Amino acid sequence: MTYRVGEVLLSKEKIAERVASLGKKLSQDYAGQELVVVGVLKGAVLFLSDLVRQVDREVHLHFDFISVSSYGDSTVSSGIVKINKDLDLDIRGKHVLIVEDIIDTGLTLSYLIKLLEEREPLSVKTCVLLDKPERRKVPVPVDYRGFEIPDEFVVGYGLDYAGRWRNLDEVFVLHTD
Ligand code: IMP
Ligand code: MG
């Protein structure tokens, strides 16, 4: 099977506009508060780096990263997650915002919420660039959402297939030939 990057689903302009409005919302919601933005490696790196630059200085913002993967080799996510890289920061008593590239089944985010809540932060909220609601297996509160997209596999702007195409600056549909 060969894979080919197809049509643009989200252009640079569309992404930038949405990221700016999410940043503005975060600036209002967390004004005067201490916030730890937790990026989920590696997919969320580009989104996070654009997003935090749209949050104003009234938010006392830190960012950190976590890396997780599913156990086993099943292509269907088990929801059982292994931590490859944990946070460096202590989140106890702080507001936390988990930033993820995409929510699909919801298993990864639901695990992460539970994991971070055990550390007694002040709050845990979620921010995803893309949401495929049709694919959800477990309910997860999505507090900040970039775009709802149909059930298609997408790459670019951090999202990959087998590690490739994360560097593209727009989101594309991936096709198989
Ligand atoms: P979930 O646990 O099923 O919600 O999985 C979310 C993870 O699946 C994301 O962090 C992505 O790594 C991956 N994923 C789901 N859909 C896509 C897609 O369309 N393109 C690239 N990665 C995807
Ligand atoms: Mg990912």
CSV table of C-alpha atoms and ligand atoms in Angstrom, one decimal, residues 40-44 68 100-102 108 158-160 166, ligand 2:
chain,number,residue,atom,x,y,z
A,40,VAL,CA,1.5,15.7,24.3
A,41,LEU,CA,4.6,14.7,22.3
A,42,LYS,CA,5.1,14.7,19.4
A,43,GLY,CA,2.0,15.6,17.6
A,44,ALA,CA,1.1,18.7,19.7
A,68,VAL,CA,2.8,8.3,26.1
A,100,GLU,CA,-3.2,17.4,22.1
A,101,ASP,CA,-3.1,17.3,18.3
A,102,ILE,CA,-6.2,15.3,17.8
A,108,THR,CA,-5.4,8.8,25.3
A,158,GLY,CA,2.3,18.0,13.8
A,159,LEU,CA,0.2,15.0,12.8
A,160,ASP,CA,2.0,12.1,11.3
A,166,ARG,CA,4.6,16.3,10.8
B,2,MG,MG,-0.3,11.8,18.9
